[in-house]
Coordinates of C-alpha atoms in Angstrom, one line a residue:
M6 CA 0.3 0.2 -0.1
T7 CA 1.3 3.3 -0.6
A8 CA 0.7 6.7 0.0
G9 CA -3.2 8.0 0.9
R10 CA -5.5 7.8 3.5
V11 CA -8.6 4.8 3.9
N12 CA -10.6 3.0 6.3
P13 CA -7.6 0.5 7.9
N14 CA -10.4 -1.0 8.2
F15 CA -11.6 -1.0 4.6
T16 CA -8.7 -1.6 2.3
L17 CA -9.2 -3.5 -0.7
E18 CA -7.4 -6.6 1.3
K19 CA -10.2 -6.5 4.1
Q20 CA -12.6 -6.5 1.2
G21 CA -11.2 -9.5 -0.7
L22 CA -8.6 -8.6 -3.2
K23 CA -5.1 -9.6 -2.6
D24 CA -1.8 -9.8 -4.2
L25 CA -2.5 -6.5 -5.4
G26 CA 0.5 -4.4 -6.9
D27 CA 0.6 -0.5 -5.3
V28 CA -2.9 0.8 -4.0
H29 CA -2.3 4.3 -3.8
Y30 CA -5.4 5.4 -1.5
N31 CA -8.2 8.9 -2.2
L32 CA -4.6 10.8 -3.8
L33 CA -5.1 13.8 -4.3
E34 CA -5.0 15.7 -8.2
P35 CA -1.5 16.8 -8.2
A36 CA -0.3 13.4 -7.1
L37 CA -2.6 11.4 -10.1
I38 CA -1.3 13.8 -12.2
Q39 CA 1.8 13.1 -11.8
Q40 CA 0.9 9.2 -11.9
S41 CA -0.8 9.6 -14.9
L42 CA 2.6 11.0 -16.7
L43 CA 4.9 8.7 -15.6
R44 CA 2.3 5.3 -16.7
N45 CA 2.3 7.6 -19.7
E46 CA -1.4 7.8 -19.9
G47 CA -1.9 11.0 -20.7
T48 CA 0.5 14.5 -22.2
L49 CA 0.4 17.6 -19.8
G50 CA -2.0 20.8 -21.0
K51 CA -1.8 24.3 -20.9
G52 CA -1.9 25.7 -17.4
G53 CA -1.6 22.5 -16.1
A54 CA -4.8 20.2 -17.3
L55 CA -4.1 16.5 -18.0
L56 CA -4.6 15.9 -21.7
V57 CA -6.0 12.2 -23.0
E58 CA -7.2 10.0 -25.5
T59 CA -9.9 7.1 -24.4
G60 CA -8.7 4.4 -27.4
R61 CA -11.0 2.8 -29.6
F62 CA -14.5 3.7 -27.2
T63 CA -15.0 7.2 -26.9
G64 CA -18.3 7.1 -25.9
R65 CA -19.8 4.7 -23.8
S66 CA -21.4 1.7 -24.3
P67 CA -24.8 1.1 -23.5
Q68 CA -25.8 -2.4 -25.6
D69 CA -23.3 -3.7 -23.2
K70 CA -24.7 -2.3 -19.6
H71 CA -25.8 -5.4 -18.2
V72 CA -27.6 -5.7 -14.3
V73 CA -27.8 -9.2 -13.0
R74 CA -30.6 -10.9 -12.3
T75 CA -31.1 -11.4 -8.8
P76 CA -34.1 -12.4 -6.8
D77 CA -34.1 -9.0 -4.7
V78 CA -34.2 -6.9 -7.7
E79 CA -36.0 -8.7 -10.6
D80 CA -39.4 -7.1 -9.4
T81 CA -38.1 -4.0 -10.1
I82 CA -35.9 -3.2 -12.9
W83 CA -37.3 -2.5 -16.3
W84 CA -35.8 -5.1 -18.2
E85 CA -37.2 -4.4 -21.8
N86 CA -34.6 -1.8 -21.3
N87 CA -31.2 -3.2 -18.8
R88 CA -29.5 -6.1 -20.6
P89 CA -29.9 -9.1 -18.0
M90 CA -26.4 -11.1 -16.4
S91 CA -27.1 -14.4 -14.0
A92 CA -25.2 -14.1 -11.2
E93 CA -23.6 -17.0 -11.9
G94 CA -22.0 -15.5 -14.9
F95 CA -21.6 -12.1 -12.7
D96 CA -19.4 -14.2 -10.1
R97 CA -17.7 -16.2 -13.0
L98 CA -16.6 -12.4 -14.4
Y99 CA -15.6 -11.2 -11.0
D100 CA -13.1 -14.4 -10.4
D101 CA -11.6 -13.5 -13.4
M102 CA -12.1 -10.0 -13.1
V103 CA -10.1 -9.5 -9.6
S104 CA -7.6 -12.7 -11.0
H105 CA -6.9 -10.3 -13.1
M106 CA -6.2 -7.3 -10.9
K107 CA -3.0 -9.7 -9.0
G108 CA 0.4 -7.8 -9.6
R109 CA -1.2 -4.8 -11.3
D110 CA -1.0 -1.6 -9.4
W111 CA -4.6 0.2 -8.5
F112 CA -6.4 3.5 -7.5
V113 CA -8.8 3.3 -4.9
Q114 CA -11.1 7.3 -4.2
D115 CA -13.4 7.5 -1.5
L116 CA -16.1 9.3 -2.7
F117 CA -19.6 10.7 -2.5
G118 CA -22.7 10.3 -5.0
G119 CA -24.6 13.4 -3.9
A120 CA -24.5 16.7 -2.5
D121 CA -27.3 15.8 0.7
P122 CA -25.7 13.9 3.6
A123 CA -29.5 12.1 3.8
H124 CA -29.7 10.8 0.4
R125 CA -26.0 10.9 -0.7
I126 CA -24.5 7.1 -1.4
D127 CA -21.1 6.6 -0.2
V128 CA -19.1 5.4 -3.4
R129 CA -15.4 3.3 -3.6
I130 CA -14.1 3.8 -7.2
V131 CA -10.9 1.3 -7.6
T132 CA -9.4 2.1 -11.2
E133 CA -6.9 0.9 -13.5
L134 CA -5.8 4.2 -14.8
A135 CA -4.6 6.8 -12.9
W136 CA -6.1 9.8 -15.4
H137 CA -9.7 7.6 -14.4
S138 CA -9.1 8.1 -10.8
L139 CA -8.3 12.2 -11.3
F140 CA -11.4 12.2 -13.1
I141 CA -13.8 10.6 -11.0
R142 CA -12.5 12.3 -7.9
T143 CA -13.4 15.7 -10.3
M144 CA -16.6 14.5 -11.3
L145 CA -18.6 13.0 -7.8
R146 CA -18.6 14.8 -4.5
R147 CA -15.2 14.7 -2.7
P148 CA -14.8 13.9 1.3
D149 CA -12.8 16.0 4.5
R150 CA -9.8 14.4 4.6
E151 CA -10.8 13.1 8.1
D152 CA -13.6 11.6 7.1
L153 CA -11.7 9.2 5.3
D154 CA -10.3 7.5 8.2
T155 CA -13.9 6.5 8.7
F156 CA -15.3 6.4 5.1
E157 CA -17.7 2.5 4.5
P158 CA -18.4 2.3 1.3
A159 CA -21.4 1.1 0.1
F160 CA -21.8 0.1 -3.7
T161 CA -17.6 -0.4 -4.9
I162 CA -17.2 0.1 -8.7
I163 CA -13.9 -2.1 -10.0
N164 CA -12.6 -0.4 -14.1
A165 CA -10.4 -2.0 -15.4
P166 CA -10.0 -1.2 -19.0
S167 CA -7.1 -4.0 -19.5
F168 CA -10.2 -7.2 -19.0
T169 CA -11.8 -8.0 -21.5
A170 CA -14.4 -10.2 -21.1
D171 CA -15.6 -13.9 -22.6
P172 CA -18.7 -13.4 -23.3
D173 CA -19.2 -16.9 -23.4
R174 CA -18.5 -17.3 -19.9
H175 CA -19.8 -14.3 -18.3
D176 CA -22.4 -14.1 -20.3
C177 CA -22.4 -11.0 -21.7
R178 CA -22.6 -9.3 -25.0
S179 CA -19.3 -8.8 -25.7
G180 CA -15.7 -7.9 -24.3
T181 CA -16.7 -4.6 -22.5
V182 CA -18.5 -5.5 -19.9
I183 CA -20.3 -3.0 -17.4
A184 CA -22.0 -5.4 -15.4
I185 CA -24.1 -4.5 -11.6
N186 CA -24.3 -6.7 -8.7
F187 CA -26.8 -4.6 -6.5
A188 CA -27.0 -7.8 -4.0
R189 CA -23.7 -7.7 -4.3
R190 CA -22.8 -3.7 -3.8
L191 CA -20.1 -3.9 -6.8
I192 CA -20.6 -2.8 -10.5
L193 CA -17.8 -4.1 -12.7
I194 CA -16.0 -2.1 -16.0
G195 CA -13.7 -3.9 -18.2
G196 CA -12.6 -3.8 -21.8
T197 CA -13.3 0.4 -22.1
E198 CA -11.2 3.7 -21.2
Y199 CA -14.0 6.3 -22.2
A200 CA -14.4 7.2 -18.3
G201 CA -18.1 8.3 -18.4
E202 CA -18.0 4.6 -17.6
N203 CA -17.4 5.2 -14.3
K204 CA -19.5 7.9 -13.3
K205 CA -22.9 6.7 -15.6
S206 CA -22.4 3.8 -12.7
V207 CA -23.3 6.0 -9.6
F208 CA -25.8 8.0 -11.5
T209 CA -27.1 4.8 -12.5
L210 CA -27.0 3.6 -8.6
L211 CA -29.1 6.7 -7.7
N212 CA -31.3 6.0 -9.9
Y213 CA -32.7 2.9 -8.8
L214 CA -31.6 3.7 -5.6
L215 CA -33.5 7.0 -4.6
P216 CA -36.9 6.7 -5.9
E217 CA -37.7 4.3 -3.3
K218 CA -36.9 7.0 -0.3
G219 CA -39.6 9.3 -2.4
V220 CA -36.8 11.4 -4.3
M221 CA -36.6 12.0 -8.1
P222 CA -33.3 11.9 -9.3
M223 CA -32.9 13.4 -12.7
H224 CA -30.3 13.8 -15.7
C225 CA -30.5 17.6 -15.9
S226 CA -28.6 20.5 -14.6
A227 CA -29.5 23.1 -12.6
N228 CA -28.6 26.6 -11.6
H229 CA -31.1 28.8 -8.9
A230 CA -31.4 33.7 -8.5
P231 CA -28.9 35.1 -7.2
A232 CA -28.6 34.2 -3.1
N233 CA -32.8 32.6 -3.7
P234 CA -32.2 28.8 -4.0
I235 CA -35.6 28.7 -4.1
D236 CA -35.6 30.2 -7.9
T237 CA -34.4 27.0 -9.2
A238 CA -34.3 25.9 -12.8
V239 CA -33.8 22.7 -13.8
F240 CA -32.5 21.5 -17.2
F241 CA -33.9 17.7 -18.9
G242 CA -31.6 16.9 -21.3
L243 CA -29.6 14.2 -23.5
S244 CA -26.2 14.6 -23.9
G245 CA -25.9 17.6 -27.2
T246 CA -29.3 19.1 -26.0
G247 CA -27.4 22.1 -23.7
K248 CA -27.3 21.4 -20.5
T249 CA -24.4 22.8 -18.9
T250 CA -23.5 25.0 -21.3
L251 CA -27.3 26.6 -20.9
S252 CA -27.5 25.9 -17.0
A253 CA -24.2 27.9 -16.9
D254 CA -25.7 31.3 -17.1
P255 CA -23.6 34.2 -16.0
G256 CA -26.2 36.0 -14.1
R257 CA -27.3 32.8 -12.3
V258 CA -26.6 30.5 -10.0
L259 CA -24.7 26.8 -11.3
I260 CA -25.7 23.9 -9.0
G261 CA -24.4 21.4 -11.7
D262 CA -24.8 20.5 -15.0
D263 CA -25.5 17.4 -15.3
E264 CA -27.0 14.7 -12.7
H265 CA -29.5 15.7 -9.8
G266 CA -32.0 14.5 -6.9
W267 CA -35.3 15.9 -6.0
S268 CA -36.0 16.1 -2.8
D269 CA -38.7 17.0 -0.2
R270 CA -36.3 19.4 1.1
G271 CA -35.5 20.1 -2.1
T272 CA -33.0 19.7 -4.8
F273 CA -29.5 18.9 -5.2
N274 CA -26.4 17.8 -6.9
F275 CA -25.9 14.4 -7.3
E276 CA -21.4 15.3 -8.4
G277 CA -19.0 17.8 -7.1
G278 CA -17.4 18.7 -10.7
C279 CA -18.3 18.9 -14.9
Y280 CA -18.4 17.3 -18.1
A281 CA -18.8 19.6 -20.7
K282 CA -18.5 18.8 -24.6
T283 CA -15.5 20.8 -26.4
I284 CA -16.7 20.5 -29.7
S285 CA -16.4 24.2 -30.9
L286 CA -16.0 25.7 -27.9
S287 CA -15.2 29.3 -28.1
P288 CA -14.2 32.2 -25.1
E289 CA -17.4 34.2 -26.6
A290 CA -19.8 32.2 -26.4
E291 CA -19.0 30.1 -22.8
P292 CA -15.9 31.7 -21.2
E293 CA -16.5 30.3 -18.5
I294 CA -16.3 26.5 -19.3
Y295 CA -13.8 27.4 -22.3
A296 CA -11.3 28.7 -19.6
T297 CA -11.6 25.2 -17.4
T298 CA -8.8 23.8 -20.6
E299 CA -6.1 25.5 -18.9
K300 CA -6.2 25.0 -15.9
F301 CA -5.2 22.9 -13.8
G302 CA -6.3 19.4 -13.1
T303 CA -8.9 19.0 -15.7
V304 CA -9.4 16.3 -17.5
I305 CA -8.7 17.4 -21.2
E306 CA -10.3 13.6 -23.1
N307 CA -10.0 13.0 -27.4
M308 CA -9.1 16.6 -28.5
V309 CA -6.4 17.3 -31.1
F310 CA -3.4 19.3 -30.0
D311 CA -0.4 21.3 -31.0
P312 CA 2.3 19.2 -29.4
D313 CA 4.7 22.1 -29.4
T314 CA 2.2 24.8 -28.2
L315 CA -0.4 22.6 -26.2
D316 CA -2.6 24.6 -27.9
L317 CA -6.4 23.2 -28.2
D318 CA -8.3 22.5 -31.7
F319 CA -12.2 23.2 -30.9
E320 CA -12.8 21.9 -34.2
D321 CA -10.8 19.1 -35.0
D322 CA -13.4 16.4 -34.4
S323 CA -11.1 14.1 -36.2
L324 CA -10.5 11.3 -32.8
T325 CA -14.4 12.0 -31.8
A326 CA -17.0 14.3 -31.9
N327 CA -17.3 14.0 -28.0
M328 CA -14.6 15.9 -26.8
R329 CA -14.5 17.2 -23.6
C330 CA -13.3 19.0 -20.2
A331 CA -14.1 17.5 -17.2
Y332 CA -13.7 20.2 -14.3
P333 CA -14.2 21.0 -11.2
L334 CA -17.7 22.7 -9.7
H335 CA -15.7 25.8 -8.6
Y336 CA -13.9 25.9 -11.5
I337 CA -17.1 27.5 -12.5
S338 CA -17.2 31.3 -10.8
N339 CA -20.8 31.6 -10.1
A340 CA -21.1 27.6 -8.7
S341 CA -22.9 27.2 -5.7
E342 CA -20.8 26.3 -2.6
T343 CA -24.0 23.9 -1.3
A344 CA -24.6 22.3 -4.5
L345 CA -28.4 22.7 -3.2
G346 CA -30.8 24.4 -3.9
G347 CA -35.0 25.4 -3.9
H348 CA -37.7 22.7 -5.5
P349 CA -37.8 24.2 -8.9
K350 CA -40.0 26.7 -10.3
N351 CA -39.0 26.3 -13.8
I352 CA -38.5 22.7 -15.2
I353 CA -36.9 23.1 -18.8
M354 CA -37.1 19.9 -21.2
L355 CA -34.2 20.5 -23.9
T356 CA -33.8 18.5 -27.5
C357 CA -32.6 18.8 -30.2
D358 CA -34.5 17.8 -32.6
A359 CA -32.8 16.5 -35.9
F360 CA -36.6 17.2 -38.0
G361 CA -36.6 21.2 -37.7
V362 CA -40.4 20.4 -36.1
L363 CA -40.1 22.3 -33.5
P364 CA -40.7 26.2 -31.8
P365 CA -37.3 26.7 -29.6
I366 CA -39.5 27.0 -26.8
A367 CA -43.2 25.7 -26.1
R368 CA -44.9 25.9 -22.7
L369 CA -46.0 22.8 -21.4
T370 CA -49.4 21.5 -19.0
P371 CA -49.1 18.9 -16.8
A372 CA -50.0 16.5 -18.6
Q373 CA -47.6 17.9 -21.7
A374 CA -44.8 17.6 -19.7
M375 CA -45.8 13.9 -18.4
Y376 CA -46.6 12.9 -21.8
H377 CA -43.2 14.7 -23.5
F378 CA -41.0 13.7 -20.3
L379 CA -42.3 9.5 -20.8
S380 CA -41.4 10.1 -24.6
G381 CA -37.6 12.1 -23.8
F382 CA -37.4 12.6 -27.9
T383 CA -34.0 14.6 -28.9
S384 CA -31.8 13.7 -31.4
K385 CA -28.4 11.7 -31.0
V386 CA -25.8 13.7 -31.9
A387 CA -22.4 12.3 -33.0
G388 CA -19.6 10.3 -30.8
T389 CA -21.8 10.3 -28.0
E390 CA -22.0 6.7 -28.0
R391 CA -20.7 4.3 -30.5
G392 CA -21.5 3.7 -34.1
V393 CA -23.5 6.9 -33.9
T394 CA -21.1 9.7 -36.4
E395 CA -23.8 11.9 -37.8
P396 CA -27.5 12.8 -35.6
E397 CA -30.1 10.8 -34.8
P398 CA -34.5 11.3 -33.9
T399 CA -34.7 9.6 -31.0
F400 CA -37.1 9.0 -28.0
S401 CA -35.5 8.3 -24.6
T402 CA -37.6 8.6 -22.2
C403 CA -37.3 10.0 -19.2
F404 CA -34.0 12.2 -20.8
G405 CA -31.9 9.6 -19.7
A406 CA -33.8 6.2 -20.5
P407 CA -29.8 4.1 -20.8
F408 CA -29.8 5.4 -17.1
M409 CA -32.8 3.8 -15.8
P410 CA -33.2 0.5 -14.5
R411 CA -36.5 0.8 -13.2
R412 CA -39.9 1.1 -15.6
P413 CA -40.2 4.8 -16.6
E414 CA -43.6 5.1 -14.9
V415 CA -41.8 6.0 -11.3
Y416 CA -40.0 8.6 -11.9
G417 CA -42.6 10.1 -14.6
E418 CA -45.2 9.5 -11.1
L419 CA -42.5 11.6 -8.8
L420 CA -42.1 13.9 -11.3
R421 CA -45.9 14.5 -12.1
T422 CA -46.6 14.6 -7.5
K423 CA -43.7 17.2 -7.1
I424 CA -45.0 19.2 -10.3
A425 CA -48.7 19.2 -8.3
R426 CA -47.1 19.6 -5.0
H427 CA -44.8 22.6 -5.9
G428 CA -46.1 24.2 -8.7
A429 CA -43.9 24.2 -11.5
T430 CA -43.6 25.6 -14.6
C431 CA -43.0 23.5 -18.0
W432 CA -41.5 24.5 -21.2
L433 CA -40.1 23.2 -24.0
V434 CA -36.9 24.0 -25.5
N435 CA -35.1 22.5 -29.2
T436 CA -32.2 23.5 -29.4
G437 CA -32.3 22.0 -32.7
W438 CA -32.0 22.3 -35.8
T439 CA -34.7 26.2 -37.5
G440 CA -35.1 26.3 -41.8
G441 CA -35.1 23.0 -42.4
A442 CA -34.1 20.0 -41.0
Y443 CA -30.2 18.3 -40.6
G444 CA -28.8 18.6 -43.7
V445 CA -31.0 21.6 -44.9
G446 CA -32.2 23.4 -42.7
S447 CA -29.5 25.3 -39.4
R448 CA -28.6 25.0 -35.5
M449 CA -31.2 27.3 -33.7
P450 CA -29.6 30.1 -32.4
I451 CA -27.9 30.2 -29.1
K452 CA -28.2 33.8 -28.5
A453 CA -31.5 33.5 -29.6
T454 CA -32.2 30.7 -27.0
R455 CA -30.8 32.5 -24.4
A456 CA -33.2 34.8 -24.3
L457 CA -36.2 32.7 -24.8
L458 CA -34.6 31.0 -21.2
T459 CA -33.2 34.3 -20.1
A460 CA -37.7 35.1 -20.1
A461 CA -38.5 32.4 -19.2
L462 CA -36.9 31.8 -16.3
D463 CA -37.6 35.7 -15.1
G464 CA -40.8 35.9 -15.2
S465 CA -41.1 38.0 -18.1
L466 CA -42.7 35.5 -20.8
A467 CA -45.5 34.5 -18.8
N468 CA -47.3 37.7 -19.8
A469 CA -46.2 37.1 -23.8
P470 CA -49.2 36.7 -26.6
F471 CA -48.8 33.0 -27.0
R472 CA -50.6 30.9 -30.2
K473 CA -51.4 26.4 -29.7
D474 CA -49.1 24.6 -32.0
P475 CA -52.0 22.8 -34.3
N476 CA -49.1 19.5 -34.5
F477 CA -48.8 19.4 -30.2
G478 CA -51.2 21.6 -28.2
F479 CA -48.7 22.9 -26.7
E480 CA -48.8 27.3 -26.5
V481 CA -45.9 29.5 -27.8
P482 CA -45.2 32.4 -28.5
V483 CA -45.5 35.0 -30.7
T484 CA -42.9 37.9 -30.2
V485 CA -40.2 38.0 -28.2
S486 CA -37.6 41.1 -27.3
G487 CA -34.9 40.7 -28.5
V488 CA -36.5 36.8 -30.8
P489 CA -36.9 37.5 -34.2
D490 CA -40.9 36.8 -35.0
I491 CA -40.4 34.1 -37.3
L492 CA -37.9 32.4 -35.6
L493 CA -40.6 31.8 -32.7
D494 CA -42.9 30.0 -35.6
P495 CA -40.8 27.0 -37.9
R496 CA -43.2 26.3 -40.5
R497 CA -42.3 30.1 -41.5
T498 CA -37.9 29.5 -41.3
W499 CA -38.8 26.4 -44.3
E500 CA -38.8 28.3 -47.8
D501 CA -41.5 25.2 -49.2
S502 CA -44.5 24.9 -45.9
A503 CA -45.8 21.6 -47.7
A504 CA -42.4 20.0 -47.2
Y505 CA -43.0 21.5 -43.1
D506 CA -46.4 20.2 -42.7
A507 CA -45.0 16.3 -44.2
Q508 CA -42.4 16.5 -42.1
A509 CA -44.2 17.9 -38.9
R510 CA -46.8 15.2 -39.6
K511 CA -44.1 12.3 -39.9
L512 CA -42.5 13.9 -36.3
V513 CA -45.7 14.4 -34.7
D514 CA -46.9 9.9 -35.8
M515 CA -43.9 8.8 -34.5
F516 CA -44.5 10.6 -31.4
A517 CA -47.8 8.4 -30.8
A518 CA -46.3 5.1 -31.7
N519 CA -43.5 5.9 -29.7
F520 CA -45.8 6.7 -26.3
A521 CA -48.3 3.4 -27.0
Q522 CA -45.8 1.7 -24.7
Y523 CA -47.1 3.9 -22.1
T524 CA -50.4 3.8 -22.0
D525 CA -51.8 1.2 -20.4
A526 CA -50.0 2.8 -17.7
I527 CA -50.6 6.5 -17.4
D528 CA -53.6 8.8 -16.3
D529 CA -56.8 10.6 -18.8
D530 CA -55.5 13.4 -19.3
V531 CA -51.6 12.2 -19.7
R532 CA -53.6 9.8 -22.5
A533 CA -55.8 12.5 -23.8
V534 CA -52.3 14.3 -24.6
A535 CA -50.7 11.9 -26.1
I536 CA -53.9 10.8 -28.9
G537 CA -54.3 14.3 -30.0

C-alpha cells in the first residue's frame, strides 16, 4: 500500500482483493497527475490540464451494460431496457477480474454521490488508470480528508480497461462489459477506457435507490437566481442538448450540469464537477467553460492539440465529436458552494430536434410535461455513443433511458407528484434545427435560446401572447423581445411550407407510435395529450 488515507477496516485487502501491486488510496490531484504522466497515460497541457485519449471507445457502450438478475431486484428492474446477466455469470466475471488484478497497481477514490447528506451514497471507485482516478475524483463529491479515516463504501466500482470479458463465460454481450450487481453492491467495468462509464454507473445506482425514498433522480442541469435558491430551474436533456451550456448562465448560480435529485427538501447535485463537450467551444460564447481547459487538474478527453504549443483544436473532431473536458464545479465562478437549491420553479425539457419541426420554446401543461418527459424525444449527436456519426432522432424516456433501471412510469409519477405539490412551470426548449431538417436547416441560434430562457426564468415570458401549436397542442409565444418573430414559428422558417407540414406529420406519428407503450399506465389527461 502506498501513500494515501483510508479506513484501515476497509482496505482492498479487507474487501478480499489480495496480491495486488501498489494500491494508491485517495491521492489528491497533483499526485494523480504525476502518476498519470509517469505511466504515459497523457500529456501535461496548458495550465496543468491533463490531455488524454480514451482509445477505441470515445463514448459510452450502452449495449454492453448489464444488471445482474437476482431475487432482490427481479420485480423492480425495467428488463426491457436493462440487459440481464445471470448471478453465475457475474460471479465468474468477478473471479476472473480479481485474478486479472493481481500484481497490478490500482488507484482508489472514496467519494460521495450526492450533495445532500441525507440522500448521498458512499462509493469506492477502484481504477487501473491514474487518470480515471483523477476524472472520478473531479466528477463526484469529495469528502473532507479526516472523513476518509472512517469511510465505509456502500458500493464498490472496479474499472479494469485491460480486462476483456468472455461473452460465453460471463453471460455478457461482448468483450466490453459494465455489470451492476445490486445484491453484492458491486459494479464491474472492463474493456473500455471511456471514463464516462464511471460516473454514469454511479448515476444508475442513484436512479435505482432514490425512488424508494421518494426522491426524484434527474438527468438534468440546475441553477438558481442569485441569493435566492427558492428560484431554482432544472434543465432535462440528453448529451448534446445544451444542459451544461445553458445552465452555466453568468446571471444565475450554477448548482450542477448533469445529474440531480429532487427531495422533499429541494434540489441537490449528485456531483462535484462538470463534464462539458468541447467541440466548437469558444471564449466568446462560453468563456468560463472555455477557461477551464487551461486550469490545473482539468481532464481533457480526445482533443487534438499542437505537440509544440499544446494549443487545443476545438474544431478538429478527427478523434471524436464527443471531445470533452472534466473540471471541478468550483472552476465556474458562479457555482454554488453547497450544490443545493430549492424546489424547481421552472422545469425546462431540452430537445435537439433534427427534423426542424419543434419551436424554440413552448409552454407545457402538467399533462403535456408528463407526455414529453416520458417521450424524451431528442437526437443523439455524433460521438456520444459508439457508432453515432451524425444526429439520429430518438426517444429516450425520462431524457436518460440508458441510466434508468426502473420502469419509466416510476420516474414519471415522481415528477408528476412533485410538479403538483410545488407548482413548477414546464417548458419544452428545442436547441436543434430550424429552417429545415438536419442537412438543410441550421442549428437554433444560442443567442435566441438564451434570450427565451431568460424571459422564461424571470417571469416575463408568461406575459407574452401565445398561440396553440397545431401539431402538439402546446402554447408557443408569438413575440419575445430580442428574438425574431419568424424563429418562433418554425413553419415560417422553411422555404417549402408543404414540406414542413409533411415533416411535422411524420414527427407526430413517431411520437404516437413511441408513446403507445405507456398508454396502459398513464392517467386520462396524459392519454388525451397522446391521442391529440
